[in-house]
Coordinates of C-alpha atoms in Angstrom, one line a residue:
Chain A
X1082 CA 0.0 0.0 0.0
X1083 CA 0.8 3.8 -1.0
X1084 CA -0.1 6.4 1.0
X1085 CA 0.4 10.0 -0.5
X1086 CA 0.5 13.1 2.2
X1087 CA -0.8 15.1 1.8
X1088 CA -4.1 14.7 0.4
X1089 CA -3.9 18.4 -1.1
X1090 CA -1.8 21.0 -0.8
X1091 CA -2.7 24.9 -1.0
X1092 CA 0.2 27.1 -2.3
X1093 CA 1.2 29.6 -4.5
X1094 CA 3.1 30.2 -7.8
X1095 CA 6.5 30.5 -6.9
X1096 CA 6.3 28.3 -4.2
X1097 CA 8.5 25.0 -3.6
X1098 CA 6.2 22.1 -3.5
X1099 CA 7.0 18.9 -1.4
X1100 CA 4.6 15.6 -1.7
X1101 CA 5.4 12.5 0.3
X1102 CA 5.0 8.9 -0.9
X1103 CA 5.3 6.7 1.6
X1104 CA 5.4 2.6 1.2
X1105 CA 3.9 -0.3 3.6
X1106 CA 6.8 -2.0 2.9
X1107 CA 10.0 -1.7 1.1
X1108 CA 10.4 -0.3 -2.6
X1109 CA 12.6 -3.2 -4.2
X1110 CA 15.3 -1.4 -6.0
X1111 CA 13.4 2.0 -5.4
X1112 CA 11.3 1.0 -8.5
X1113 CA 9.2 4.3 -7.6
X1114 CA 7.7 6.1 -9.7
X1115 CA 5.5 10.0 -10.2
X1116 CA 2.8 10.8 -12.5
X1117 CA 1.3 14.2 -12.9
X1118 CA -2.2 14.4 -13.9
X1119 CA -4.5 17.2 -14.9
X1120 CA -7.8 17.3 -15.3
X1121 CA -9.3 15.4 -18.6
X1122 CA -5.8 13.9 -19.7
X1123 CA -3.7 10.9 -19.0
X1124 CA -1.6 10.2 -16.0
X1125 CA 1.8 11.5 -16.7
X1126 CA 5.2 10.1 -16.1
X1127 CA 7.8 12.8 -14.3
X1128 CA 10.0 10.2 -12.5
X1129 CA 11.1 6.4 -12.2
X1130 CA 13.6 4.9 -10.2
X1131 CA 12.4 7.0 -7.5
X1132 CA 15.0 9.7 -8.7
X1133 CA 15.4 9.9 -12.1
X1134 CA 13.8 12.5 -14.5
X1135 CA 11.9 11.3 -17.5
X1136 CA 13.2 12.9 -20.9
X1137 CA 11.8 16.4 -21.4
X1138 CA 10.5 16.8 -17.8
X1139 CA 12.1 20.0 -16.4
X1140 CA 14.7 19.8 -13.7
X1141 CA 12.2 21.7 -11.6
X1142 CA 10.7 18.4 -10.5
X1143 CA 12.8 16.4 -8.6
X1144 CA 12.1 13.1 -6.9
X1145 CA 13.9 11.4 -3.9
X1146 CA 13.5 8.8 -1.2
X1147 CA 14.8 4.9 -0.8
X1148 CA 13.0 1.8 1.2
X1149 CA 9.5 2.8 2.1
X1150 CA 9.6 7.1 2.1
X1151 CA 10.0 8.9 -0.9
X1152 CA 9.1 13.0 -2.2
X1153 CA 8.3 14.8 -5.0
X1154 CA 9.7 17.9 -5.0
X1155 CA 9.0 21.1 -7.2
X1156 CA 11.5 23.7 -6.7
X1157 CA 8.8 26.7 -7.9
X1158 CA 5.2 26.1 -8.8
X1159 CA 4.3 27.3 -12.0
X1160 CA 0.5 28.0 -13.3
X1161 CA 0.7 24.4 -15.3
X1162 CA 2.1 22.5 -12.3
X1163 CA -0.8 23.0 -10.5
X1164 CA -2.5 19.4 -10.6
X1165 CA -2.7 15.5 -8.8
X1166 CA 0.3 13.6 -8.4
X1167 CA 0.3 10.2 -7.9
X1168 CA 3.3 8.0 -6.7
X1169 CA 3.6 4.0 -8.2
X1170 CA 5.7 1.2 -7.0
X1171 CA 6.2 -1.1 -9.9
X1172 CA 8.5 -4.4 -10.3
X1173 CA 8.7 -7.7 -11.3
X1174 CA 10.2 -9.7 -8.5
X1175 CA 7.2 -10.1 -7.7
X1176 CA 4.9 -8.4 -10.2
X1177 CA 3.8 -5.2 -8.5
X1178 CA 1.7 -2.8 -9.8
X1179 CA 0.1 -0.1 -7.1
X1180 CA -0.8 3.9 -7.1
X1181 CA -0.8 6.0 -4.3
X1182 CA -4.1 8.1 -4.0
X1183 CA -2.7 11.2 -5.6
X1184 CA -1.8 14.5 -3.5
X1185 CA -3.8 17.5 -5.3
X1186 CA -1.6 20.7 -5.5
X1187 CA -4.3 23.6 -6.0
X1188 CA -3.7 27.4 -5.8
X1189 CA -4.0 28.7 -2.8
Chain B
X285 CA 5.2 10.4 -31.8
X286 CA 3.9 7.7 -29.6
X287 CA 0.2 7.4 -29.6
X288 CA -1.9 5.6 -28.3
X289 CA -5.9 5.4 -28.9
X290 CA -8.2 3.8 -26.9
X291 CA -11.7 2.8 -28.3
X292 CA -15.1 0.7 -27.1
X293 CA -16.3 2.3 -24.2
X294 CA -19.8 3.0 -23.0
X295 CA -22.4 2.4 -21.1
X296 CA -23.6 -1.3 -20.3
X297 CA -26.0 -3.2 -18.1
X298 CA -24.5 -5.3 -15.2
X299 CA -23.8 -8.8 -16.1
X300 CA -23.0 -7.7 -19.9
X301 CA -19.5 -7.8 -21.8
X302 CA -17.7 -5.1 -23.2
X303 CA -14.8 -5.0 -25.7
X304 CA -12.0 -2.5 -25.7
X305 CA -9.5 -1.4 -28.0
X306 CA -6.2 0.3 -28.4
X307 CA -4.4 1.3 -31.1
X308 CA -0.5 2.4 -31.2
X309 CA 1.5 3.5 -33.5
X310 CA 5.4 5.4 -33.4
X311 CA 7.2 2.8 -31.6
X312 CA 7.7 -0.8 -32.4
X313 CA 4.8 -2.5 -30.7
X314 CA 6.1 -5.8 -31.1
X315 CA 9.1 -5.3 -28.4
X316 CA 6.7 -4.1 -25.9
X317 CA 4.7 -5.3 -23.1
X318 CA 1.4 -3.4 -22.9
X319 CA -1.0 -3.0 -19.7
X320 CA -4.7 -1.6 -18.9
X321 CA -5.3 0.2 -15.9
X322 CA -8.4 2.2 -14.7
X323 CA -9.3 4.9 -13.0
X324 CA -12.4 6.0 -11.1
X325 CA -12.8 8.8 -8.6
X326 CA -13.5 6.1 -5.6
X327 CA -10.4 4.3 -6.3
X328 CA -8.3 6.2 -8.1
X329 CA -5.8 4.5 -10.5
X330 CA -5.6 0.4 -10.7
X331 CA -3.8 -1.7 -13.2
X332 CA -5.7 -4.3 -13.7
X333 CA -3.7 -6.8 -16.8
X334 CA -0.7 -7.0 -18.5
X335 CA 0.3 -8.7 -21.9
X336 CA 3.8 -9.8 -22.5
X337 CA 5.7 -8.4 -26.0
X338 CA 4.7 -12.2 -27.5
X339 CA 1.4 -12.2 -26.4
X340 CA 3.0 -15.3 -24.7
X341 CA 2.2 -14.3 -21.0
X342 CA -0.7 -12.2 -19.2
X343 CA -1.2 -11.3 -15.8
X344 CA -4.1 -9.4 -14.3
X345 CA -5.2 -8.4 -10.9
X346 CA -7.6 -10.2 -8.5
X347 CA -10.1 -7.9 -8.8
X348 CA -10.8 -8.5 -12.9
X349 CA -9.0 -12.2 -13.0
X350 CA -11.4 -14.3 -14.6
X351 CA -13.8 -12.2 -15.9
X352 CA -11.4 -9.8 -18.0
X353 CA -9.0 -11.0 -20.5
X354 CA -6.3 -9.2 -22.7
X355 CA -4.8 -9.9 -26.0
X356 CA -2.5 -8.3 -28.2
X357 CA -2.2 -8.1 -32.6
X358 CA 1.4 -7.4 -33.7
X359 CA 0.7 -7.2 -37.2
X360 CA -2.1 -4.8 -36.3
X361 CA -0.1 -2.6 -32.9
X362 CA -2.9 -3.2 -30.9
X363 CA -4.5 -4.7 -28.0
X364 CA -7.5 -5.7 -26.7
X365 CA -9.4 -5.9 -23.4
X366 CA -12.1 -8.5 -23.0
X367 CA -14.3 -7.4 -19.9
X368 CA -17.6 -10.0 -19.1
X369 CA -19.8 -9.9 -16.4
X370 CA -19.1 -6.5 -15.8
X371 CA -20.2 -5.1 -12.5
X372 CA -21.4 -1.4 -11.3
X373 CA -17.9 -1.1 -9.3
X374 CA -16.5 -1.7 -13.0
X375 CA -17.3 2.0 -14.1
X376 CA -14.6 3.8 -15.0
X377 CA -12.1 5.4 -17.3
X378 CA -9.9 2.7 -19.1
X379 CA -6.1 3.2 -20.3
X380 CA -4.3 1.4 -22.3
X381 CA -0.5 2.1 -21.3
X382 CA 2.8 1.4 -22.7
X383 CA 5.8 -0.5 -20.0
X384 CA 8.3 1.5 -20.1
X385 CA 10.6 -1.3 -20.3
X386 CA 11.5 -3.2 -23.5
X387 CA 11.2 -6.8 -24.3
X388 CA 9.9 -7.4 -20.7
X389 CA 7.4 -6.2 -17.9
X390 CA 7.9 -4.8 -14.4
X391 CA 8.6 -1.3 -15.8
X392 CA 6.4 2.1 -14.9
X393 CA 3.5 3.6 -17.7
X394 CA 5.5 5.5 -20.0
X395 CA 3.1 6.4 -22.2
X396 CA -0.6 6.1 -22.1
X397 CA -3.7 6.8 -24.2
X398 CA -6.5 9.7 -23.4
X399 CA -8.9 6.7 -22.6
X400 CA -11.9 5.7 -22.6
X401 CA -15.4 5.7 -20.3
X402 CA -17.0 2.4 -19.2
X403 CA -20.3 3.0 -17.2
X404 CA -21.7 -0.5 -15.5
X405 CA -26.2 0.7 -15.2
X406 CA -29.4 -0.9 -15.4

């Protein structure tokens, strides 16, 4: 199990965003992944490997974390960062598939 | 570009079946594994099968094994999901999403479609 904290967070542009991931048991290899998802669209990939930035994401976003905590981090909000993120563990050693229930960052 | 397009949605009476469709193209489909997951307000996001690159091996969660079953065309990029007996907790949107490792599964959604909306009413 995932559990994202918190479940929404109020701030404003220009602010440094911080979302927590955090696993009921331990990440194998820190196969952790973030999705961004706004309203209407797709989940979006940001990060895998807990820590590494998917091509073409901006280096504002920044993930972090080993074993069973792990954060999202955006250094400052932007209009179009505003949106849920959702955290993922995913593996196959055993097959694991599971989503966090997302951490809404809204304007405050 | 990647794309993928999902197709087959609607709205269905408990105990029905219900055939959905994705279609890729700009990437070679054949080396990758391919997985549905869906999404409902409730629940939020839940991957519910996966289809090896071969079509070889398939995998789904508790929740839809037995009653849903994927498949995969090569020659044609796409995939399928076969859903029967669907139930009102089925409602939801349905993905189709590519692993974003090749040749084998275990990797995170690298790409998904926009999907599409499955609605489980009398």
């Amino acid at each position: 199990v995932l559990t994202q904290s918190p479940g929404t967070l109020s701030l404003s542009p220009g602010d440094r965003a911080t979302l927590s991931c955090r696993a009921s048991q331990s990440v194998t290899n820190n196969y952790l992944a973030w999705y961004q998802q706004k309203p209407g669209q797709p989940p979006r990939q940001l990060i895998y490997g807990a820590s590494n930035r998917v091509a073409g994401i901006p280096d504002k976003f920044s993930g972090s974390g080993s074993g069973t905590d792990f954060t999202l981090t955006i250094s400052r909000l932007e209009s179009e960062d505003f949106a849920v993120y959702y955290c993922q563990h995913y593996g196959n050693s055993p097959l694991v598939y599971t989503f966090g229930q997302g951490t809404k960052v809204e304007i405050k | 570009q990647v794309q993928l397009v999902e197709s087959g949605g609607g709205v269905v009476q408990p105990g029905r079946s219900l055939r959905l469709s994705c279609v890729t193209s700009g990437f070679p489909f054949k080396n990758y594994v391919m997985h549905w997951v869906r999404q409902t307000p409730d629940k939020g996001l839940e991957w519910l099968a996966l289809i090896s690159y071969d079509g070889n091996s398939k995998f789904y969660a508790d929740s839809v094994k037995g009653r849903f079953f994927i498949s995969r065309d090569n020659s044609k990029g796409s995939i399928v999901l076969e859903m029967n007996s669907l139930r009102p907790d089925d409602t939801a949107t349905y993905y189709c999403a590519r692993d974003g490792w090749m040749s084998t599964f275990g990797g995170a959604h690298d790409y998904w479609g926009q999907g599409t909306p499955v609605t489980v009413s009398s």
